[in-house]
């Protein structure tokens, strides 16, 4: 059971990291502004980062908690042993904080402004969403690097 759970945890982390690849592809293709024809692409982008964010973050969170609970060598926020794991846990809390405090409200504002037409097109909102999403992606990559570093220590 433990091995299957770790495998699922790794697969979910890969799904979450796919957000970085998709975000990069969208950024390269649509570097600055979205016009009327690009609303479908923006809608797809918002749906994708939402779905991947939910599946990835909540899946990694739940399986990570279960892995820590099932392995007696691990603990929650224990810096004296497995400092790579404690660092990952602190980063996960930071990631969740950024997601709930900044990413979700900004994505809702972008959806309202661009897709539903509740306001004027606001490039600043889209740029803010992109920066927040990149911040989350960088933190996820750092979290992955902490996981990979456990073999080196």
mmCIF file of N, CA, C and O in Angstrom, residues 23-117:
data_model
loop_
_atom_site.group_PDB
_atom_site.id
_atom_site.type_symbol
_atom_site.label_atom_id
_atom_site.label_comp_id
_atom_site.label_asym_id
_atom_site.label_seq_id
_atom_site.Cartn_x
_atom_site.Cartn_y
_atom_site.Cartn_z
ATOM 1 N N UNK A 23 1.523 26.503 -19.102
ATOM 2 C CA UNK A 23 1.639 27.952 -18.927
ATOM 3 C C UNK A 23 2.723 28.526 -19.830
ATOM 4 O O UNK A 23 2.556 29.599 -20.414
ATOM 5 N N UNK A 24 3.818 27.818 -19.956
ATOM 6 C CA UNK A 24 4.903 28.257 -20.832
ATOM 7 C C UNK A 24 4.450 28.274 -22.282
ATOM 8 O O UNK A 24 4.736 29.223 -23.022
ATOM 9 N N UNK A 25 3.726 27.242 -22.708
ATOM 10 C CA UNK A 25 3.226 27.186 -24.089
ATOM 11 C C UNK A 25 2.264 28.343 -24.378
ATOM 12 O O UNK A 25 2.341 28.972 -25.436
ATOM 13 N N UNK A 26 1.384 28.623 -23.442
ATOM 14 C CA UNK A 26 0.438 29.734 -23.631
ATOM 15 C C UNK A 26 1.180 31.055 -23.656
ATOM 16 O O UNK A 26 0.887 31.933 -24.473
ATOM 17 N N UNK A 27 2.159 31.207 -22.787
ATOM 18 C CA UNK A 27 2.916 32.460 -22.726
ATOM 19 C C UNK A 27 3.701 32.687 -24.015
ATOM 20 O O UNK A 27 3.777 33.805 -24.502
ATOM 21 N N UNK A 28 4.287 31.641 -24.571
ATOM 22 C CA UNK A 28 5.039 31.779 -25.816
ATOM 23 C C UNK A 28 4.111 32.119 -26.981
ATOM 24 O O UNK A 28 4.399 32.992 -27.785
ATOM 25 N N UNK A 29 2.974 31.440 -27.047
ATOM 26 C CA UNK A 29 2.038 31.657 -28.169
ATOM 27 C C UNK A 29 1.340 33.001 -28.074
ATOM 28 O O UNK A 29 1.171 33.690 -29.070
ATOM 29 N N UNK A 30 0.893 33.370 -26.895
ATOM 30 C CA UNK A 30 0.167 34.625 -26.683
ATOM 31 C C UNK A 30 0.960 35.471 -25.704
ATOM 32 O O UNK A 30 0.650 35.509 -24.523
ATOM 33 N N UNK A 31 1.970 36.135 -26.216
ATOM 34 C CA UNK A 31 2.936 36.805 -25.349
ATOM 35 C C UNK A 31 2.362 37.994 -24.587
ATOM 36 O O UNK A 31 2.721 38.228 -23.453
ATOM 37 N N UNK A 32 1.459 38.752 -25.180
ATOM 38 C CA UNK A 32 1.039 39.951 -24.455
ATOM 39 C C UNK A 32 -0.461 40.017 -24.241
ATOM 40 O O UNK A 32 -0.940 39.882 -23.133
ATOM 41 N N UNK A 33 -1.235 40.211 -25.291
ATOM 42 C CA UNK A 33 -2.657 40.450 -25.061
ATOM 43 C C UNK A 33 -3.521 39.405 -25.744
ATOM 44 O O UNK A 33 -3.127 38.765 -26.704
ATOM 45 N N UNK A 34 -4.718 39.262 -25.218
ATOM 46 C CA UNK A 34 -5.707 38.358 -25.769
ATOM 47 C C UNK A 34 -6.792 39.203 -26.416
ATOM 48 O O UNK A 34 -7.376 40.072 -25.768
ATOM 49 N N UNK A 35 -7.080 38.943 -27.690
ATOM 50 C CA UNK A 35 -8.172 39.649 -28.336
ATOM 51 C C UNK A 35 -9.434 38.798 -28.282
ATOM 52 O O UNK A 35 -9.465 37.759 -27.644
ATOM 53 N N UNK A 36 -10.462 39.227 -28.997
ATOM 54 C CA UNK A 36 -11.743 38.511 -28.960
ATOM 55 C C UNK A 36 -11.603 37.047 -29.386
ATOM 56 O O UNK A 36 -12.211 36.173 -28.797
ATOM 57 N N UNK A 37 -10.797 36.787 -30.389
ATOM 58 C CA UNK A 37 -10.643 35.422 -30.892
ATOM 59 C C UNK A 37 -9.923 34.534 -29.885
ATOM 60 O O UNK A 37 -10.048 33.318 -29.914
ATOM 61 N N UNK A 38 -9.152 35.143 -28.997
ATOM 62 C CA UNK A 38 -8.361 34.370 -28.052
ATOM 63 C C UNK A 38 -9.090 34.083 -26.734
ATOM 64 O O UNK A 38 -8.509 33.480 -25.846
ATOM 65 N N UNK A 39 -10.333 34.508 -26.630
ATOM 66 C CA UNK A 39 -11.071 34.249 -25.384
ATOM 67 C C UNK A 39 -11.230 32.756 -25.129
ATOM 68 O O UNK A 39 -11.216 32.324 -23.988
ATOM 69 N N UNK A 40 -11.340 31.973 -26.181
ATOM 70 C CA UNK A 40 -11.466 30.533 -25.989
ATOM 71 C C UNK A 40 -10.162 29.947 -25.448
ATOM 72 O O UNK A 40 -10.177 29.043 -24.623
ATOM 73 N N UNK A 41 -9.027 30.482 -25.914
ATOM 74 C CA UNK A 41 -7.730 30.025 -25.406
ATOM 75 C C UNK A 41 -7.583 30.427 -23.943
ATOM 76 O O UNK A 41 -7.126 29.635 -23.113
ATOM 77 N N UNK A 42 -7.963 31.655 -23.622
ATOM 78 C CA UNK A 42 -7.884 32.116 -22.236
ATOM 79 C C UNK A 42 -8.807 31.291 -21.344
ATOM 80 O O UNK A 42 -8.428 30.914 -20.239
ATOM 81 N N UNK A 43 -9.994 30.983 -21.841
ATOM 82 C CA UNK A 43 -10.926 30.156 -21.073
ATOM 83 C C UNK A 43 -10.336 28.769 -20.839
ATOM 84 O O UNK A 43 -10.413 28.235 -19.724
ATOM 85 N N UNK A 44 -9.728 28.185 -21.870
ATOM 86 C CA UNK A 44 -9.075 26.880 -21.723
ATOM 87 C C UNK A 44 -7.940 26.961 -20.710
ATOM 88 O O UNK A 44 -7.792 26.081 -19.864
ATOM 89 N N UNK A 45 -7.145 28.030 -20.789
ATOM 90 C CA UNK A 45 -6.034 28.233 -19.859
ATOM 91 C C UNK A 45 -6.550 28.301 -18.425
ATOM 92 O O UNK A 45 -6.012 27.631 -17.535
ATOM 93 N N UNK A 46 -7.592 29.076 -18.194
ATOM 94 C CA UNK A 46 -8.140 29.203 -16.841
ATOM 95 C C UNK A 46 -8.707 27.878 -16.341
ATOM 96 O O UNK A 46 -8.508 27.501 -15.184
ATOM 97 N N UNK A 47 -9.404 27.160 -17.218
ATOM 98 C CA UNK A 47 -9.949 25.861 -16.819
ATOM 99 C C UNK A 47 -8.830 24.864 -16.527
ATOM 100 O O UNK A 47 -8.910 24.096 -15.573
ATOM 101 N N UNK A 48 -7.791 24.885 -17.365
ATOM 102 C CA UNK A 48 -6.683 23.943 -17.186
ATOM 103 C C UNK A 48 -5.942 24.193 -15.873
ATOM 104 O O UNK A 48 -5.712 23.249 -15.112
ATOM 105 N N UNK A 49 -5.557 25.457 -15.621
ATOM 106 C CA UNK A 49 -4.813 25.710 -14.383
ATOM 107 C C UNK A 49 -5.691 25.455 -13.166
ATOM 108 O O UNK A 49 -5.196 25.061 -12.124
ATOM 109 N N UNK A 50 -7.006 25.648 -13.313
ATOM 110 C CA UNK A 50 -7.914 25.355 -12.210
ATOM 111 C C UNK A 50 -7.986 23.850 -11.961
ATOM 112 O O UNK A 50 -7.797 23.393 -10.829
ATOM 113 N N UNK A 51 -8.219 23.075 -13.011
ATOM 114 C CA UNK A 51 -8.350 21.625 -12.864
ATOM 115 C C UNK A 51 -7.037 20.990 -12.405
ATOM 116 O O UNK A 51 -7.013 20.205 -11.454
ATOM 117 N N UNK A 52 -5.945 21.353 -13.071
ATOM 118 C CA UNK A 52 -4.642 20.790 -12.709
ATOM 119 C C UNK A 52 -4.246 21.250 -11.307
ATOM 120 O O UNK A 52 -3.677 20.480 -10.537
ATOM 121 N N UNK A 53 -4.574 22.484 -10.979
ATOM 122 C CA UNK A 53 -4.270 22.990 -9.642
ATOM 123 C C UNK A 53 -5.010 22.229 -8.561
ATOM 124 O O UNK A 53 -4.429 21.862 -7.533
ATOM 125 N N UNK A 54 -6.274 21.967 -8.802
ATOM 126 C CA UNK A 54 -7.068 21.232 -7.812
ATOM 127 C C UNK A 54 -6.575 19.789 -7.692
ATOM 128 O O UNK A 54 -6.309 19.310 -6.593
ATOM 129 N N UNK A 55 -6.465 19.105 -8.824
ATOM 130 C CA UNK A 55 -6.041 17.706 -8.804
ATOM 131 C C UNK A 55 -4.619 17.586 -8.242
ATOM 132 O O UNK A 55 -4.356 16.761 -7.373
ATOM 133 N N UNK A 56 -3.716 18.428 -8.737
ATOM 134 C CA UNK A 56 -2.323 18.355 -8.309
ATOM 135 C C UNK A 56 -2.122 18.730 -6.858
ATOM 136 O O UNK A 56 -1.576 17.962 -6.076
ATOM 137 N N UNK A 57 -2.588 19.914 -6.495
ATOM 138 C CA UNK A 57 -2.318 20.391 -5.133
ATOM 139 C C UNK A 57 -3.035 19.564 -4.072
ATOM 140 O O UNK A 57 -2.427 19.161 -3.085
ATOM 141 N N UNK A 58 -4.301 19.302 -4.274
ATOM 142 C CA UNK A 58 -5.036 18.533 -3.263
ATOM 143 C C UNK A 58 -4.596 17.072 -3.255
ATOM 144 O O UNK A 58 -4.489 16.449 -2.191
ATOM 145 N N UNK A 59 -4.297 16.527 -4.432
ATOM 146 C CA UNK A 59 -3.810 15.141 -4.495
ATOM 147 C C UNK A 59 -2.470 14.981 -3.821
ATOM 148 O O UNK A 59 -2.257 14.051 -3.045
ATOM 149 N N UNK A 60 -1.547 15.904 -4.117
ATOM 150 C CA UNK A 60 -0.225 15.861 -3.490
ATOM 151 C C UNK A 60 -0.353 16.082 -1.980
ATOM 152 O O UNK A 60 0.311 15.411 -1.191
ATOM 153 N N UNK A 61 -1.198 17.006 -1.592
ATOM 154 C CA UNK A 61 -1.399 17.277 -0.163
ATOM 155 C C UNK A 61 -1.931 16.032 0.565
ATOM 156 O O UNK A 61 -1.365 15.617 1.581
ATOM 157 N N UNK A 62 -2.972 15.433 0.033
ATOM 158 C CA UNK A 62 -3.596 14.284 0.702
ATOM 159 C C UNK A 62 -2.659 13.080 0.710
ATOM 160 O O UNK A 62 -2.458 12.446 1.747
ATOM 161 N N UNK A 63 -2.059 12.779 -0.450
ATOM 162 C CA UNK A 63 -1.158 11.618 -0.477
ATOM 163 C C UNK A 63 0.095 11.886 0.344
ATOM 164 O O UNK A 63 0.618 10.971 0.977
ATOM 165 N N UNK A 64 0.563 13.126 0.373
ATOM 166 C CA UNK A 64 1.722 13.468 1.204
ATOM 167 C C UNK A 64 1.437 13.264 2.681
ATOM 168 O O UNK A 64 2.265 12.724 3.423
ATOM 169 N N UNK A 65 0.267 13.685 3.108
ATOM 170 C CA UNK A 65 -0.127 13.490 4.513
ATOM 171 C C UNK A 65 -0.197 11.997 4.830
ATOM 172 O O UNK A 65 0.293 11.542 5.874
ATOM 173 N N UNK A 66 -0.799 11.222 3.921
ATOM 174 C CA UNK A 66 -0.911 9.776 4.154
ATOM 175 C C UNK A 66 0.459 9.097 4.180
ATOM 176 O O UNK A 66 0.703 8.220 5.010
ATOM 177 N N UNK A 67 1.365 9.516 3.294
ATOM 178 C CA UNK A 67 2.713 8.933 3.272
ATOM 179 C C UNK A 67 3.422 9.209 4.594
ATOM 180 O O UNK A 67 4.063 8.322 5.169
ATOM 181 N N UNK A 68 3.299 10.438 5.088
ATOM 182 C CA UNK A 68 3.952 10.786 6.359
ATOM 183 C C UNK A 68 3.337 9.984 7.504
ATOM 184 O O UNK A 68 4.046 9.501 8.391
ATOM 185 N N UNK A 69 2.022 9.807 7.480
ATOM 186 C CA UNK A 69 1.369 9.058 8.555
ATOM 187 C C UNK A 69 1.725 7.571 8.522
ATOM 188 O O UNK A 69 1.817 6.933 9.572
ATOM 189 N N UNK A 70 1.937 7.016 7.323
ATOM 190 C CA UNK A 70 2.225 5.583 7.203
ATOM 191 C C UNK A 70 3.692 5.239 7.431
ATOM 192 O O UNK A 70 4.013 4.088 7.731
ATOM 193 N N UNK A 71 4.577 6.195 7.292
ATOM 194 C CA UNK A 71 6.003 5.922 7.458
ATOM 195 C C UNK A 71 6.446 6.412 8.837
ATOM 196 O O UNK A 71 6.450 7.606 9.108
ATOM 197 N N UNK A 72 6.868 5.506 9.702
ATOM 198 C CA UNK A 72 7.264 5.915 11.051
ATOM 199 C C UNK A 72 8.531 6.776 11.095
ATOM 200 O O UNK A 72 8.790 7.448 12.086
ATOM 201 N N UNK A 73 9.302 6.792 10.019
ATOM 202 C CA UNK A 73 10.526 7.602 9.993
ATOM 203 C C UNK A 73 10.231 9.068 9.693
ATOM 204 O O UNK A 73 11.094 9.925 9.861
ATOM 205 N N UNK A 74 9.012 9.364 9.244
ATOM 206 C CA UNK A 74 8.646 10.729 8.885
ATOM 207 C C UNK A 74 7.776 11.353 9.965
ATOM 208 O O UNK A 74 7.143 10.669 10.759
ATOM 209 N N UNK A 75 7.717 12.664 9.962
ATOM 210 C CA UNK A 75 6.859 13.399 10.878
ATOM 211 C C UNK A 75 6.503 14.734 10.258
ATOM 212 O O UNK A 75 7.050 15.138 9.232
ATOM 213 N N UNK A 76 5.585 15.430 10.879
ATOM 214 C CA UNK A 76 5.148 16.728 10.376
ATOM 215 C C UNK A 76 6.007 17.840 10.978
ATOM 216 O O UNK A 76 6.079 17.986 12.198
ATOM 217 N N UNK A 77 6.662 18.606 10.120
ATOM 218 C CA UNK A 77 7.456 19.775 10.495
ATOM 219 C C UNK A 77 8.545 19.450 11.525
ATOM 220 O O UNK A 77 8.815 20.240 12.419
ATOM 221 N N UNK A 78 9.167 18.286 11.380
ATOM 222 C CA UNK A 78 10.265 17.879 12.252
ATOM 223 C C UNK A 78 11.567 18.232 11.542
ATOM 224 O O UNK A 78 11.967 17.570 10.592
ATOM 225 N N UNK A 79 12.232 19.289 12.006
ATOM 226 C CA UNK A 79 13.442 19.758 11.344
ATOM 227 C C UNK A 79 14.699 19.031 11.821
ATOM 228 O O UNK A 79 15.735 19.119 11.190
ATOM 229 N N UNK A 80 14.604 18.313 12.931
ATOM 230 C CA UNK A 80 15.785 17.621 13.440
ATOM 231 C C UNK A 80 16.139 16.391 12.608
ATOM 232 O O UNK A 80 17.291 15.993 12.544
ATOM 233 N N UNK A 81 15.156 15.786 11.989
ATOM 234 C CA UNK A 81 15.387 14.645 11.098
ATOM 235 C C UNK A 81 14.564 14.884 9.838
ATOM 236 O O UNK A 81 13.493 15.463 9.884
ATOM 237 N N UNK A 82 15.090 14.446 8.722
ATOM 238 C CA UNK A 82 14.394 14.623 7.442
ATOM 239 C C UNK A 82 14.077 16.092 7.171
ATOM 240 O O UNK A 82 12.935 16.460 6.911
ATOM 241 N N UNK A 83 15.105 16.917 7.255
ATOM 242 C CA UNK A 83 14.884 18.348 7.050
ATOM 243 C C UNK A 83 14.391 18.654 5.640
ATOM 244 O O UNK A 83 13.710 19.642 5.431
ATOM 245 N N UNK A 84 14.678 17.787 4.677
ATOM 246 C CA UNK A 84 14.144 17.962 3.330
ATOM 247 C C UNK A 84 12.621 17.870 3.357
ATOM 248 O O UNK A 84 11.937 18.626 2.668
ATOM 249 N N UNK A 85 12.087 16.966 4.177
ATOM 250 C CA UNK A 85 10.643 16.793 4.273
ATOM 251 C C UNK A 85 9.993 17.974 4.980
ATOM 252 O O UNK A 85 8.954 18.469 4.544
ATOM 253 N N UNK A 86 10.607 18.441 6.047
ATOM 254 C CA UNK A 86 10.074 19.610 6.745
ATOM 255 C C UNK A 86 10.085 20.835 5.831
ATOM 256 O O UNK A 86 9.138 21.625 5.833
ATOM 257 N N UNK A 87 11.135 20.963 5.036
ATOM 258 C CA UNK A 87 11.203 22.076 4.080
ATOM 259 C C UNK A 87 10.104 21.946 3.035
ATOM 260 O O UNK A 87 9.478 22.946 2.653
ATOM 261 N N UNK A 88 9.854 20.745 2.566
ATOM 262 C CA UNK A 88 8.764 20.515 1.613
ATOM 263 C C UNK A 88 7.419 20.868 2.240
ATOM 264 O O UNK A 88 6.553 21.446 1.571
ATOM 265 N N UNK A 89 7.248 20.532 3.507
ATOM 266 C CA UNK A 89 5.984 20.816 4.176
ATOM 267 C C UNK A 89 5.770 22.323 4.335
ATOM 268 O O UNK A 89 4.663 22.825 4.127
ATOM 269 N N UNK A 90 6.830 23.035 4.683
ATOM 270 C CA UNK A 90 6.732 24.492 4.804
ATOM 271 C C UNK A 90 6.419 25.100 3.440
ATOM 272 O O UNK A 90 5.563 25.992 3.323
ATOM 273 N N UNK A 91 7.091 24.619 2.401
ATOM 274 C CA UNK A 91 6.814 25.115 1.048
ATOM 275 C C UNK A 91 5.382 24.820 0.629
ATOM 276 O O UNK A 91 4.736 25.649 -0.015
ATOM 277 N N UNK A 92 4.871 23.650 0.983
ATOM 278 C CA UNK A 92 3.495 23.303 0.628
ATOM 279 C C UNK A 92 2.507 24.247 1.296
ATOM 280 O O UNK A 92 1.527 24.668 0.669
ATOM 281 N N UNK A 93 2.756 24.591 2.540
ATOM 282 C CA UNK A 93 1.893 25.554 3.228
ATOM 283 C C UNK A 93 1.952 26.909 2.518
ATOM 284 O O UNK A 93 0.924 27.560 2.302
ATOM 285 N N UNK A 94 3.161 27.323 2.104
ATOM 286 C CA UNK A 94 3.320 28.583 1.374
ATOM 287 C C UNK A 94 2.588 28.533 0.033
ATOM 288 O O UNK A 94 1.915 29.495 -0.356
ATOM 289 N N UNK A 95 2.708 27.416 -0.680
ATOM 290 C CA UNK A 95 2.020 27.254 -1.966
ATOM 291 C C UNK A 95 0.512 27.362 -1.778
ATOM 292 O O UNK A 95 -0.172 28.073 -2.520
ATOM 293 N N UNK A 96 -0.010 26.654 -0.792
ATOM 294 C CA UNK A 96 -1.451 26.708 -0.540
ATOM 295 C C UNK A 96 -1.890 28.119 -0.153
ATOM 296 O O UNK A 96 -2.963 28.578 -0.554
ATOM 297 N N UNK A 97 -1.057 28.821 0.612
ATOM 298 C CA UNK A 97 -1.366 30.202 0.968
ATOM 299 C C UNK A 97 -1.446 31.096 -0.252
ATOM 300 O O UNK A 97 -2.386 31.896 -0.396
ATOM 301 N N UNK A 98 -0.489 30.964 -1.163
ATOM 302 C CA UNK A 98 -0.497 31.770 -2.391
ATOM 303 C C UNK A 98 -1.711 31.410 -3.252
ATOM 304 O O UNK A 98 -2.373 32.294 -3.817
ATOM 305 N N UNK A 99 -2.017 30.133 -3.339
ATOM 306 C CA UNK A 99 -3.160 29.699 -4.150
ATOM 307 C C UNK A 99 -4.460 30.297 -3.611
ATOM 308 O O UNK A 99 -5.240 30.888 -4.358
ATOM 309 N N UNK A 100 -4.690 30.129 -2.309
ATOM 310 C CA UNK A 100 -5.966 30.582 -1.745
ATOM 311 C C UNK A 100 -6.048 32.095 -1.584
ATOM 312 O O UNK A 100 -7.120 32.675 -1.746
ATOM 313 N N UNK A 101 -4.934 32.746 -1.278
ATOM 314 C CA UNK A 101 -4.960 34.186 -1.043
ATOM 315 C C UNK A 101 -4.854 35.014 -2.321
ATOM 316 O O UNK A 101 -5.393 36.119 -2.382
ATOM 317 N N UNK A 102 -4.158 34.493 -3.329
ATOM 318 C CA UNK A 102 -3.905 35.322 -4.512
ATOM 319 C C UNK A 102 -4.377 34.696 -5.823
ATOM 320 O O UNK A 102 -5.033 35.366 -6.617
ATOM 321 N N UNK A 103 -4.045 33.434 -6.058
ATOM 322 C CA UNK A 103 -4.331 32.838 -7.361
ATOM 323 C C UNK A 103 -5.824 32.705 -7.634
ATOM 324 O O UNK A 103 -6.305 33.119 -8.693
ATOM 325 N N UNK A 104 -6.554 32.142 -6.704
ATOM 326 C CA UNK A 104 -7.988 31.924 -6.919
ATOM 327 C C UNK A 104 -8.742 33.246 -7.102
ATOM 328 O O UNK A 104 -9.501 33.389 -8.065
ATOM 329 N N UNK A 105 -8.569 34.247 -6.220
ATOM 330 C CA UNK A 105 -9.283 35.508 -6.440
ATOM 331 C C UNK A 105 -8.908 36.201 -7.752
ATOM 332 O O UNK A 105 -9.779 36.759 -8.435
ATOM 333 N N UNK A 106 -7.641 36.143 -8.126
ATOM 334 C CA UNK A 106 -7.209 36.782 -9.364
ATOM 335 C C UNK A 106 -7.782 36.054 -10.574
ATOM 336 O O UNK A 106 -8.210 36.685 -11.543
ATOM 337 N N UNK A 107 -7.793 34.719 -10.543
ATOM 338 C CA UNK A 107 -8.373 33.943 -11.645
ATOM 339 C C UNK A 107 -9.863 34.247 -11.797
ATOM 340 O O UNK A 107 -10.363 34.349 -12.927
ATOM 341 N N UNK A 108 -10.565 34.398 -10.687
ATOM 342 C CA UNK A 108 -11.987 34.761 -10.757
ATOM 343 C C UNK A 108 -12.171 36.145 -11.368
ATOM 344 O O UNK A 108 -13.078 36.367 -12.169
ATOM 345 N N UNK A 109 -11.310 37.082 -11.012
ATOM 346 C CA UNK A 109 -11.391 38.432 -11.567
ATOM 347 C C UNK A 109 -11.083 38.429 -13.064
ATOM 348 O O UNK A 109 -11.750 39.125 -13.841
ATOM 349 N N UNK A 110 -10.095 37.634 -13.476
ATOM 350 C CA UNK A 110 -9.764 37.537 -14.899
ATOM 351 C C UNK A 110 -10.925 36.927 -15.663
ATOM 352 O O UNK A 110 -11.307 37.411 -16.731
ATOM 353 N N UNK A 111 -11.501 35.869 -15.118
ATOM 354 C CA UNK A 111 -12.642 35.231 -15.782
ATOM 355 C C UNK A 111 -13.788 36.223 -15.937
ATOM 356 O O UNK A 111 -14.406 36.313 -16.993
ATOM 357 N N UNK A 112 -14.055 36.977 -14.896
ATOM 358 C CA UNK A 112 -15.142 37.961 -14.966
ATOM 359 C C UNK A 112 -14.839 39.051 -15.992
ATOM 360 O O UNK A 112 -15.707 39.444 -16.771
ATOM 361 N N UNK A 113 -13.613 39.526 -16.019
ATOM 362 C CA UNK A 113 -13.244 40.620 -16.914
ATOM 363 C C UNK A 113 -13.172 40.192 -18.374
ATOM 364 O O UNK A 113 -13.652 40.895 -19.260
ATOM 365 N N UNK A 114 -12.597 39.031 -18.636
ATOM 366 C CA UNK A 114 -12.360 38.622 -20.011
ATOM 367 C C UNK A 114 -13.463 37.743 -20.583
ATOM 368 O O UNK A 114 -13.929 37.968 -21.684
ATOM 369 N N UNK A 115 -13.846 36.744 -19.850
ATOM 370 C CA UNK A 115 -14.747 35.731 -20.395
ATOM 371 C C UNK A 115 -16.199 36.175 -20.290
ATOM 372 O O UNK A 115 -16.947 36.134 -21.248
ATOM 373 N N UNK A 116 -16.603 36.617 -19.100
ATOM 374 C CA UNK A 116 -17.995 36.960 -18.886
ATOM 375 C C UNK A 116 -18.298 38.407 -19.234
ATOM 376 O O UNK A 116 -19.447 38.819 -19.200
ATOM 377 N N UNK A 117 -17.282 39.188 -19.540
ATOM 378 C CA UNK A 117 -17.481 40.562 -19.970
ATOM 379 C C UNK A 117 -17.991 41.491 -18.885
ATOM 380 O O UNK A 117 -18.669 42.469 -19.169
#
